[in-house]
């Protein structure tokens, strides 16, 4: 019976099902292709790249593009990106876990106002505040300093919001019991709250890492000197300088994309959890 | 006696009130201590620049901030007499008006197509559609720039139109941008829709199916209202992202040809970064924020009336 119901529910006509599969497969090719073209392009020599006929697969692959890429400070760019992403991730997770718990589990003066302020700020265009931020950072003497990218990333309230959602699942009775047992606030947080919101912290960590890695606009505005560039801004700079050297640029794009795609694939489960839990309901 | 007994509970009550106030105060202090690190970052690097943006929008300010003078509404007035600004505004609105409905409808379709699948297949497709987002706007853009190249680009090789400059033609440039923006925009909505559809009450669906409702009826009458909050969220985030379209423009066309792909965000960047007109750039930032607020408000309104 239940099987019958299910089949009548999912009972699209056979033709429609085949149509869906074909369309999705074609789209999958279309969505994977740019990455494929970056990777294969990075292995082609200049003659193959500029040939009138596309070579779908690099028949005589060469690492020459990578050799030339590493003559640029590409390793330094990669390192800068990793420093920015890891620092922003760690700071965001710590501060947001603390704040999210307070917002979810404590009743305090100014709570509603503060929460509305955070939600409103999130609805505003993030990039707009980057221009005044540049002036703020200059005033703080943080020009061409990686901190100029890290600090504003930590300030963005998405993490607080996400951790509030996760903290709401903590049973209040457990917190009450800890208080009756005389546990201090810090102890309660470390031994009860944090273990319970760990999946949330994981989701926030991977989400912040990937988004910070790819936050091109902020990096572009804050970092100009060649040695403090990130991998994204470095590749963009290269493209401005040698716009027709597609082999070199594809090698750079591969260096920017492969690590972050690998991280994403490894922690995909947490990542999707972060996206779904962070959605404002209603 | 009567007096005493009347007093006693009163004293008790006031003492209780007192302790609860002390507790409330302690709770408030501890809550703010927990939030202090976050709030420092939030106030320092979100609220302060927001305030600066607003204040600076009324100043005539160049690279030397100490030489700034009060300009009143001059920046705002100049904006609406500035042809490039108007042009950028229209381009931005075009991008938003095309991409928001297409992204939402398309991701809903993909979401409904993949959520009944086996979990392995579902995560495969979810990953695939998220791939351009993770790859990063710069990597995605440079490879598209190569594919659009008039001489060695893949598109011209496939279509046999070698020499055609997709990004250099005022008729095609903005559509190329919209297409790439589309590939980097649907990942998140699909994840959200798959999750939302998974939460739809299955028993209602089954009851409707037994009563002989068609698939289309089940979708519109049962699923659609239940996933409405997700749709609203998708509309709003897609609107915000489309309004802020920048990296694609800067790396592919620099607003050209003839301003046909300049967006508000690109023009703001151009004014601040290349012309050092910070007052003017910030005023445009304020206007961009207002536009996003208006579009989001309209969507909330429409979605609410739609929902009954």
Coordinates of C-alpha atoms in Angstrom, one line a residue:
Chain A
X1 CA 0.0 0.0 0.0
X2 CA 2.6 2.5 1.1
X3 CA 4.7 1.5 -1.9
X4 CA 1.8 2.1 -4.1
X5 CA 1.2 5.6 -2.6
X6 CA 4.8 6.4 -3.0
X7 CA 4.9 5.4 -6.6
X8 CA 1.8 7.4 -7.3
X9 CA 3.4 10.4 -5.6
X10 CA 6.6 10.1 -7.4
X11 CA 4.8 8.8 -10.4
X12 CA 5.9 11.2 -13.1
X13 CA 5.5 9.7 -16.5
X14 CA 8.5 7.8 -17.7
X15 CA 9.1 10.3 -20.4
X16 CA 9.3 13.2 -18.0
X17 CA 11.8 11.3 -15.8
X18 CA 14.1 10.6 -18.7
X19 CA 13.8 14.2 -19.7
X20 CA 14.8 15.4 -16.2
X21 CA 17.8 13.1 -16.1
X22 CA 19.0 14.2 -19.5
X23 CA 18.6 17.9 -18.7
X24 CA 20.4 17.5 -15.4
X25 CA 23.2 15.6 -16.9
X26 CA 23.7 18.3 -19.6
X27 CA 23.6 21.0 -16.9
X28 CA 26.1 19.0 -14.8
X29 CA 28.5 19.0 -17.8
X30 CA 28.0 22.7 -18.2
X31 CA 28.7 23.5 -14.6
X32 CA 31.7 21.2 -14.3
X33 CA 33.2 22.3 -17.6
X34 CA 34.8 25.7 -16.5
X35 CA 36.8 23.9 -13.8
X36 CA 37.8 21.2 -16.3
X37 CA 38.8 23.8 -18.8
X38 CA 40.9 25.6 -16.1
X39 CA 42.7 22.4 -15.2
X40 CA 43.3 21.1 -18.7
X41 CA 44.2 24.6 -19.9
X42 CA 46.9 25.0 -17.2
X43 CA 48.6 21.9 -18.7
X44 CA 48.6 23.1 -22.3
X45 CA 51.5 24.8 -24.1
X46 CA 51.1 28.2 -25.8
X47 CA 50.6 26.8 -29.3
X48 CA 47.8 24.4 -28.2
X49 CA 46.1 27.2 -26.3
X50 CA 46.1 29.6 -29.2
X51 CA 45.2 27.0 -31.8
X52 CA 42.0 27.6 -33.8
X53 CA 40.8 24.1 -33.1
X54 CA 40.1 23.3 -29.4
X55 CA 42.0 20.4 -27.9
X56 CA 39.5 18.8 -25.6
X57 CA 42.1 16.9 -23.7
X58 CA 45.7 18.0 -23.3
X59 CA 47.5 15.4 -25.5
X60 CA 51.0 16.6 -24.6
X61 CA 50.7 18.1 -21.1
X62 CA 53.3 20.4 -19.8
X63 CA 54.0 21.9 -16.4
X64 CA 55.7 24.9 -17.9
X65 CA 52.8 27.2 -16.9
X66 CA 53.2 26.2 -13.3
X67 CA 56.9 26.7 -13.5
X68 CA 56.3 30.3 -14.7
X69 CA 53.5 30.8 -12.2
X70 CA 55.9 30.0 -9.3
X71 CA 58.3 32.6 -10.6
X72 CA 55.6 35.0 -9.5
X73 CA 55.1 35.2 -5.7
X74 CA 52.3 32.7 -6.1
X75 CA 53.3 30.7 -3.1
X76 CA 53.2 33.8 -1.0
X77 CA 49.8 34.7 -2.4
X78 CA 48.5 31.2 -1.5
X79 CA 50.0 31.5 2.0
X80 CA 48.4 35.0 2.5
X81 CA 45.1 33.5 1.5
X82 CA 45.4 30.6 3.9
X83 CA 46.4 33.0 6.8
X84 CA 43.4 35.2 6.1
X85 CA 41.0 32.4 5.8
X86 CA 42.2 30.5 8.9
X87 CA 42.4 33.6 11.1
X88 CA 38.9 34.8 10.0
X89 CA 37.5 31.3 10.5
X90 CA 39.0 30.8 14.0
X91 CA 38.0 34.3 15.3
X92 CA 34.5 34.1 13.8
X93 CA 33.8 30.7 15.3
X94 CA 34.9 31.7 18.8
X95 CA 33.2 35.1 18.9
X96 CA 30.0 33.8 17.2
X97 CA 29.7 30.7 19.4
X98 CA 29.8 32.9 22.5
X99 CA 27.4 35.5 21.2
X100 CA 25.0 33.1 19.6
X101 CA 24.7 31.3 22.9
X102 CA 23.9 34.5 24.8
X103 CA 21.3 35.6 22.2
X104 CA 19.6 32.2 22.2
X105 CA 19.6 31.2 25.9
X106 CA 19.7 34.4 27.9
X107 CA 17.1 37.1 28.5
X108 CA 18.6 40.5 28.8
X109 CA 18.0 44.2 28.4
X110 CA 18.2 45.3 24.8
X111 CA 18.0 41.9 23.4
X112 CA 15.3 42.5 20.8
X113 CA 16.9 45.7 19.6
X114 CA 20.3 44.2 19.3
X115 CA 19.0 41.2 17.4
X116 CA 17.0 43.3 15.0
X117 CA 20.1 45.4 14.4
X118 CA 22.1 42.3 13.5
X119 CA 19.5 41.1 11.1
X120 CA 19.1 44.5 9.4
X121 CA 22.8 44.8 9.0
X122 CA 22.9 41.4 7.2
X123 CA 20.3 42.6 4.7
X124 CA 22.5 45.5 3.7
X125 CA 25.0 45.2 0.8
X126 CA 28.2 44.0 2.3
X127 CA 30.3 45.5 -0.4
X128 CA 29.0 49.1 0.2
X129 CA 30.8 49.4 3.6
X130 CA 34.1 48.3 2.1
X131 CA 34.8 51.8 0.7
X132 CA 34.5 53.5 4.1
X133 CA 36.3 50.5 5.6
X134 CA 39.3 51.3 3.5
X135 CA 39.5 54.8 5.1
X136 CA 39.0 53.3 8.5
X137 CA 41.8 50.8 7.9
X138 CA 44.1 53.6 6.6
X139 CA 43.4 55.6 9.8
X140 CA 44.3 52.5 11.9
X141 CA 47.5 52.1 9.9
X142 CA 46.4 48.8 8.5
X143 CA 47.0 49.5 4.8
X144 CA 48.3 46.5 3.0
X145 CA 47.9 44.5 6.2
X146 CA 46.2 41.1 6.1
X147 CA 44.3 42.2 9.3
X148 CA 42.4 44.7 7.1
X149 CA 40.7 41.7 5.5
X150 CA 40.4 39.5 8.6
X151 CA 38.8 42.0 11.0
X152 CA 35.8 43.0 8.8
X153 CA 35.1 39.4 8.0
X154 CA 34.8 38.5 11.7
X155 CA 32.5 41.5 12.2
X156 CA 29.9 40.3 9.7
X157 CA 26.9 39.1 11.8
X158 CA 26.0 35.9 9.8
X159 CA 28.0 33.7 12.2
X160 CA 26.2 35.1 15.3
X161 CA 22.9 34.4 13.6
X162 CA 23.9 30.8 12.6
X163 CA 25.2 30.0 16.1
X164 CA 22.0 31.4 17.7
X165 CA 20.0 28.9 15.6
X166 CA 22.2 26.1 16.8
X167 CA 22.2 27.2 20.4
X168 CA 18.5 27.2 20.5
X169 CA 18.5 23.4 20.4
X170 CA 20.3 23.2 23.8
X171 CA 17.8 22.1 26.4
X172 CA 17.3 24.9 29.0
X173 CA 17.0 22.3 31.8
X174 CA 20.6 21.3 31.3
X175 CA 21.7 24.9 31.8
X176 CA 19.5 25.2 34.8
X177 CA 20.9 22.0 36.3
X178 CA 24.5 23.3 35.8
X179 CA 23.6 26.5 37.5
X180 CA 22.0 24.7 40.5
X181 CA 25.2 22.6 40.7
X182 CA 27.1 25.9 41.1
X183 CA 28.9 25.7 37.8
X184 CA 30.3 29.1 36.7
X185 CA 29.2 30.7 33.4
X186 CA 32.5 29.9 31.7
X187 CA 32.4 26.4 32.9
X188 CA 28.8 25.9 31.7
X189 CA 29.8 27.2 28.3
X190 CA 32.9 25.1 27.9
X191 CA 31.5 21.8 29.3
X192 CA 27.8 22.0 28.2
X193 CA 27.2 24.6 25.5
X194 CA 30.2 24.1 23.3
X195 CA 30.0 20.4 22.9
X196 CA 26.4 20.7 22.0
X197 CA 26.9 23.4 19.3
X198 CA 30.0 21.7 17.8
X199 CA 28.2 20.7 14.6
X200 CA 27.2 24.4 14.2
X201 CA 30.8 25.5 14.8
X202 CA 31.9 23.0 12.1
X203 CA 29.4 24.4 9.7
X204 CA 30.3 27.9 10.4
X205 CA 34.1 27.1 10.2
X206 CA 33.9 25.6 6.7
X207 CA 31.4 28.3 5.5
X208 CA 33.6 31.1 6.7
X209 CA 36.7 29.5 5.3
X210 CA 35.3 29.1 1.8
X211 CA 33.7 32.5 1.7
X212 CA 36.7 34.3 3.0
X213 CA 39.0 32.5 0.5
X214 CA 36.8 33.8 -2.3
X215 CA 36.0 37.3 -1.0
X216 CA 37.6 39.1 -3.9
X217 CA 36.1 42.6 -3.4
X218 CA 37.4 43.1 0.1
X219 CA 40.8 41.7 -0.7
X220 CA 41.0 43.8 -3.9
X221 CA 40.3 47.0 -2.0
X222 CA 42.5 46.4 1.1
X223 CA 45.6 44.8 -0.4
X224 CA 47.6 46.5 -3.2
X225 CA 51.3 45.6 -2.7
X226 CA 52.4 42.7 -4.7
X227 CA 53.7 40.7 -1.8
X228 CA 50.5 41.0 0.3
X229 CA 48.1 39.9 -2.5
X230 CA 45.9 36.9 -2.1
X231 CA 45.6 34.2 -4.7
X232 CA 42.4 35.7 -6.2
X233 CA 43.7 39.2 -6.4
X234 CA 47.1 37.9 -7.6
X235 CA 45.5 36.1 -10.5
X236 CA 43.4 39.2 -11.3
X237 CA 46.6 41.3 -11.2
X238 CA 48.3 38.8 -13.6
X239 CA 45.4 38.9 -15.9
X240 CA 45.7 42.7 -16.0
X241 CA 49.4 42.5 -16.8
X242 CA 49.6 39.6 -19.3
X243 CA 46.0 39.2 -20.4
X244 CA 46.8 37.0 -23.4
X245 CA 49.0 34.5 -21.5
X246 CA 46.1 32.1 -20.9
X247 CA 48.3 29.2 -19.9
X248 CA 49.8 31.1 -17.0
X249 CA 46.4 32.5 -16.0
X250 CA 44.8 29.1 -16.0
X251 CA 47.6 27.7 -13.8
X252 CA 46.9 30.5 -11.4
X253 CA 43.2 29.9 -11.5
X254 CA 43.9 26.2 -10.8
X255 CA 46.0 27.1 -7.8
X256 CA 43.2 29.3 -6.5
X257 CA 40.4 26.8 -7.1
X258 CA 41.8 23.3 -6.4
X259 CA 42.6 23.7 -2.7
X260 CA 39.2 25.3 -1.9
X261 CA 37.2 22.9 -4.0
X262 CA 39.0 20.0 -2.2
X263 CA 38.2 21.5 1.2
X264 CA 34.6 22.0 0.1
X265 CA 34.3 18.4 -1.1
X266 CA 35.8 17.0 2.1
X267 CA 33.4 19.0 4.4
X268 CA 30.4 19.2 2.1
X269 CA 28.0 17.9 4.7
X270 CA 28.8 20.6 7.2
X271 CA 28.8 23.2 4.5
X272 CA 25.2 22.5 3.4
X273 CA 24.1 22.4 7.0
X274 CA 25.5 25.9 7.5
X275 CA 23.6 27.2 4.5
X276 CA 20.3 25.7 5.6
X277 CA 20.5 26.7 9.2
X278 CA 21.6 30.2 8.4
X279 CA 18.5 30.9 6.4
X280 CA 16.1 33.3 8.0
X281 CA 12.7 31.6 8.4
X282 CA 9.5 33.6 7.9
Chain B
X1 CA -2.5 41.2 63.6
X2 CA -4.3 41.9 60.4
X3 CA -1.8 44.7 59.8
X4 CA 1.2 42.4 60.4
X5 CA -0.1 39.7 58.1
X6 CA -0.8 42.2 55.5
X7 CA 2.7 43.5 55.7
X8 CA 4.5 40.2 55.7
X9 CA 3.6 39.1 52.2
X10 CA 4.3 42.5 50.9
X11 CA 7.8 42.5 52.3
X12 CA 8.3 39.1 50.9
X13 CA 7.1 40.2 47.5
X14 CA 9.4 43.2 47.4
X15 CA 12.3 41.0 48.5
X16 CA 11.5 38.5 45.7
X17 CA 11.2 41.4 43.3
X18 CA 14.6 42.6 44.4
X19 CA 16.4 39.3 44.0
X20 CA 14.8 38.7 40.6
X21 CA 16.0 42.2 39.6
X22 CA 19.5 41.3 40.8
X23 CA 19.3 38.1 38.8
X24 CA 18.1 39.9 35.7
X25 CA 20.9 42.4 36.0
X26 CA 23.4 39.6 36.5
X27 CA 22.0 37.8 33.4
X28 CA 22.2 41.0 31.4
X29 CA 25.8 41.6 32.4
X30 CA 26.8 38.0 31.7
X31 CA 25.0 38.1 28.3
X32 CA 26.9 41.2 27.2
X33 CA 30.2 39.7 28.4
X34 CA 29.5 36.7 26.2
X35 CA 28.7 39.0 23.3
X36 CA 31.5 41.5 23.9
X37 CA 34.1 40.0 21.5
X38 CA 31.5 39.8 18.7
X39 CA 30.1 43.2 19.3
X40 CA 33.5 44.8 19.3
X41 CA 34.1 43.4 15.8
X42 CA 30.5 44.2 14.7
X43 CA 30.5 47.8 15.9
X44 CA 34.0 48.5 14.8
X45 CA 34.0 47.0 11.4
X46 CA 30.3 47.0 10.3
X47 CA 28.4 49.7 12.2
X48 CA 31.2 52.3 12.2
X49 CA 31.8 52.0 8.4
X50 CA 28.0 52.1 7.8
X51 CA 27.9 55.4 9.8
X52 CA 31.0 56.7 7.9
X53 CA 29.3 55.8 4.6
X54 CA 26.3 57.9 5.5
X55 CA 28.3 60.9 6.9
X56 CA 30.8 60.9 4.0
X57 CA 28.0 60.9 1.5
X58 CA 27.3 64.5 2.5
X59 CA 31.0 65.5 2.0
X60 CA 33.0 66.5 -0.9
X61 CA 36.0 64.3 -0.1
X62 CA 39.0 63.2 -2.1
X63 CA 42.1 61.2 -1.2
X64 CA 43.0 63.8 1.4
X65 CA 40.3 63.3 4.0
X66 CA 41.3 66.3 6.1
X67 CA 40.5 68.6 3.2
X68 CA 36.9 67.4 3.0
X69 CA 34.2 70.0 2.9
X70 CA 30.5 69.8 3.6
X71 CA 28.5 69.3 0.4
X72 CA 25.0 68.9 1.5
X73 CA 23.0 66.9 -1.0
X74 CA 25.3 67.9 -3.8
X75 CA 26.6 64.3 -4.3
X76 CA 23.0 63.0 -4.4
X77 CA 22.0 65.7 -6.9
X78 CA 25.0 65.1 -9.1
X79 CA 24.2 61.4 -9.2
X80 CA 21.0 61.8 -11.0
X81 CA 22.5 64.1 -13.5
X82 CA 25.4 61.7 -14.1
X83 CA 24.8 59.8 -17.3
X84 CA 27.1 57.0 -16.4
X85 CA 25.4 56.6 -13.0
X86 CA 22.0 56.4 -14.7
X87 CA 23.4 53.9 -17.2
X88 CA 24.8 51.8 -14.4
X89 CA 21.6 51.9 -12.5
X90 CA 19.6 50.6 -15.5
X91 CA 22.1 47.9 -16.1
X92 CA 22.0 46.8 -12.5
X93 CA 18.2 46.8 -12.5
X94 CA 18.2 44.8 -15.7
X95 CA 20.5 42.2 -14.1
X96 CA 18.4 42.0 -11.0
X97 CA 15.1 41.8 -12.9
X98 CA 16.4 39.1 -15.2
X99 CA 18.5 37.0 -12.8
X100 CA 16.3 37.0 -9.7
X101 CA 13.2 35.3 -11.2
X102 CA 15.3 33.0 -13.4
X103 CA 17.6 31.9 -10.6
X104 CA 14.6 31.3 -8.2
X105 CA 12.5 29.4 -10.7
X106 CA 15.4 27.4 -12.0
X107 CA 16.8 26.4 -8.6
X108 CA 13.3 25.5 -7.5
X109 CA 13.0 23.2 -10.5
X110 CA 16.4 21.6 -9.9
X111 CA 15.6 21.3 -6.2
X112 CA 12.4 19.5 -6.8
X113 CA 14.0 17.3 -9.5
X114 CA 16.8 16.1 -7.2
X115 CA 15.3 15.9 -3.8
X116 CA 13.4 12.6 -4.4
X117 CA 16.6 11.0 -5.7
X118 CA 18.9 8.6 -3.9
X119 CA 21.0 10.6 -1.4
X120 CA 24.2 10.0 -3.3
X121 CA 22.8 11.4 -6.5
X122 CA 21.3 14.3 -4.6
X123 CA 24.6 15.3 -3.0
X124 CA 26.3 14.8 -6.4
X125 CA 24.0 17.3 -8.1
X126 CA 24.0 19.7 -5.1
X127 CA 27.8 19.7 -5.3
X128 CA 27.9 20.2 -9.1
X129 CA 25.7 23.2 -9.0
X130 CA 27.6 24.6 -6.1
X131 CA 30.9 24.2 -7.8
X132 CA 31.1 27.6 -9.5
X133 CA 30.5 29.3 -6.2
X134 CA 33.3 27.4 -4.5
X135 CA 35.7 27.7 -7.4
X136 CA 35.6 31.5 -6.8
X137 CA 34.6 34.4 -8.9
X138 CA 38.1 35.2 -10.1
X139 CA 38.9 31.6 -11.3
X140 CA 35.5 31.3 -12.9
X141 CA 35.7 34.7 -14.6
X142 CA 39.2 34.2 -16.1
X143 CA 38.3 30.9 -17.7
X144 CA 35.1 32.4 -19.1
X145 CA 37.1 35.3 -20.4
X146 CA 39.3 32.8 -22.3
X147 CA 36.2 31.0 -23.6
X148 CA 34.7 34.3 -24.8
X149 CA 38.0 35.3 -26.5
X150 CA 37.4 36.3 -30.1
X151 CA 40.3 34.3 -31.5
X152 CA 41.2 31.3 -29.3
X153 CA 38.0 31.1 -27.3
X154 CA 36.0 27.9 -27.2
X155 CA 32.6 29.5 -28.0
X156 CA 33.7 30.9 -31.3
X157 CA 35.4 27.6 -32.1
X158 CA 32.2 25.7 -31.4
X159 CA 29.9 28.1 -33.2
X160 CA 32.3 28.8 -36.1
X161 CA 32.2 32.5 -35.4
X162 CA 35.9 33.1 -35.0
X163 CA 36.6 36.8 -34.5
X164 CA 33.3 37.7 -32.9
X165 CA 33.9 39.6 -29.7
X166 CA 31.2 38.6 -27.2
X167 CA 32.4 40.9 -24.5
X168 CA 33.2 43.8 -26.8
X169 CA 29.7 44.0 -28.4
X170 CA 27.1 46.2 -26.7
X171 CA 24.4 43.7 -27.7
X172 CA 25.9 40.6 -26.2
X173 CA 28.2 41.8 -23.3
X174 CA 25.6 42.2 -20.6
X175 CA 24.0 38.9 -21.5
X176 CA 27.3 37.1 -21.1
X177 CA 27.6 38.7 -17.7
X178 CA 24.1 37.6 -16.7
X179 CA 24.8 34.0 -17.9
X180 CA 28.0 33.7 -15.8
X181 CA 26.3 35.3 -12.8
X182 CA 23.6 32.7 -13.2
X183 CA 26.1 29.9 -12.9
X184 CA 27.5 31.3 -9.7
X185 CA 24.1 32.1 -8.2
X186 CA 22.0 29.0 -8.2
X187 CA 24.2 26.8 -5.9
X188 CA 22.9 28.2 -2.6
X189 CA 19.2 28.4 -3.5
X190 CA 19.3 24.7 -4.7
X191 CA 20.7 23.6 -1.3
X192 CA 18.0 25.6 0.5
X193 CA 15.2 24.2 -1.7
X194 CA 16.3 20.6 -1.3
X195 CA 16.3 21.1 2.5
X196 CA 12.9 22.9 2.5
X197 CA 11.3 20.2 0.3
X198 CA 12.6 17.6 2.6
X199 CA 10.7 19.3 5.4
X200 CA 7.4 19.4 3.6
X201 CA 4.8 17.4 5.5
X202 CA 4.7 14.0 3.7
X203 CA 1.3 13.0 5.2
X204 CA -0.5 15.9 3.6
X205 CA 1.0 15.0 0.3
X206 CA 0.0 11.4 0.6
X207 CA -3.6 12.3 1.7
X208 CA -3.9 14.6 -1.4
X209 CA -2.5 11.9 -3.6
X210 CA -5.1 9.4 -2.3
X211 CA -7.8 12.0 -3.0
X212 CA -6.6 12.0 -6.5
X213 CA -4.8 15.3 -6.7
X214 CA -2.5 15.7 -9.7
X215 CA 1.2 16.3 -9.2
X216 CA 0.8 19.9 -10.2
X217 CA -2.0 20.4 -7.7
X218 CA 0.0 18.8 -5.0
X219 CA 2.9 21.1 -5.8
X220 CA 1.0 24.4 -5.8
X221 CA -1.6 23.7 -3.1
X222 CA 0.6 21.8 -0.6
X223 CA 4.3 22.2 -1.2
X224 CA 4.4 25.8 -2.5
X225 CA 2.9 27.4 0.6
X226 CA 5.1 25.3 2.9
X227 CA 8.3 26.4 1.1
X228 CA 7.3 30.0 0.8
X229 CA 9.7 31.2 3.6
X230 CA 12.5 29.6 1.7
X231 CA 11.4 31.2 -1.5
X232 CA 11.3 34.6 0.2
X233 CA 14.8 34.1 1.6
X234 CA 16.1 33.0 -1.8
X235 CA 14.5 36.0 -3.5
X236 CA 16.2 38.4 -1.0
X237 CA 19.7 36.9 -1.0
X238 CA 19.6 36.6 -4.8
X239 CA 18.5 40.3 -5.1
X240 CA 21.3 41.4 -2.7
X241 CA 23.9 39.4 -4.6
X242 CA 22.7 40.5 -8.1
X243 CA 22.7 44.2 -7.0
X244 CA 26.3 43.7 -5.8
X245 CA 27.5 42.2 -9.0
X246 CA 31.1 43.4 -9.3
X247 CA 33.9 40.9 -9.9
X248 CA 32.5 39.7 -13.2
X249 CA 32.3 43.2 -14.5
X250 CA 35.7 44.3 -13.3
X251 CA 37.5 41.3 -14.7
X252 CA 35.6 40.9 -17.9
X253 CA 34.6 44.2 -19.3
X254 CA 35.5 47.1 -16.9
X255 CA 32.0 48.4 -17.5
X256 CA 32.4 48.6 -21.3
X257 CA 31.8 48.6 -24.1
X258 CA 30.4 52.1 -24.0
X259 CA 29.2 51.7 -20.4
X260 CA 26.9 48.9 -21.5
X261 CA 27.9 46.6 -18.6
X262 CA 28.7 49.1 -15.9
X263 CA 26.8 48.3 -12.7
X264 CA 26.3 50.4 -9.6
X265 CA 28.8 48.4 -7.6
X266 CA 31.4 48.7 -10.4
X267 CA 30.8 52.5 -10.8
X268 CA 31.1 52.9 -7.0
X269 CA 34.4 51.1 -7.1
X270 CA 35.6 53.1 -10.1
X271 CA 34.8 56.4 -8.4
X272 CA 36.4 55.4 -5.1
X273 CA 39.4 53.5 -6.4
X274 CA 40.3 55.1 -9.7
X275 CA 39.0 58.7 -9.2
X276 CA 39.4 58.9 -5.3
X277 CA 36.0 60.6 -5.1
X278 CA 35.1 59.1 -1.8
X279 CA 32.2 61.4 -0.9
X280 CA 30.5 60.7 -4.2
X281 CA 31.2 56.9 -4.0
X282 CA 29.7 56.7 -0.5
X283 CA 26.6 58.6 -1.6
X284 CA 26.1 56.0 -4.4
X285 CA 26.6 53.3 -1.8
X286 CA 23.8 54.8 0.3
X287 CA 21.5 54.9 -2.8
X288 CA 22.4 51.3 -3.6
X289 CA 21.5 50.2 -0.1
X290 CA 18.1 52.0 -0.4
X291 CA 17.4 50.3 -3.7
X292 CA 18.1 46.9 -2.2
X293 CA 15.8 47.7 0.7
X294 CA 13.0 48.8 -1.6
X295 CA 13.3 45.6 -3.8
X296 CA 13.4 43.4 -0.7
X297 CA 10.3 45.2 0.8
X298 CA 8.4 44.7 -2.5
X299 CA 9.2 41.0 -2.5
X300 CA 8.0 40.6 1.1
X301 CA 4.8 42.4 0.2
X302 CA 4.2 40.3 -2.9
X303 CA 5.1 37.1 -1.2
X304 CA 2.7 37.9 1.7
X305 CA -0.3 38.6 -0.5
X306 CA 0.6 35.6 -2.6
X307 CA 0.5 33.5 0.5
X308 CA -3.1 34.4 1.3

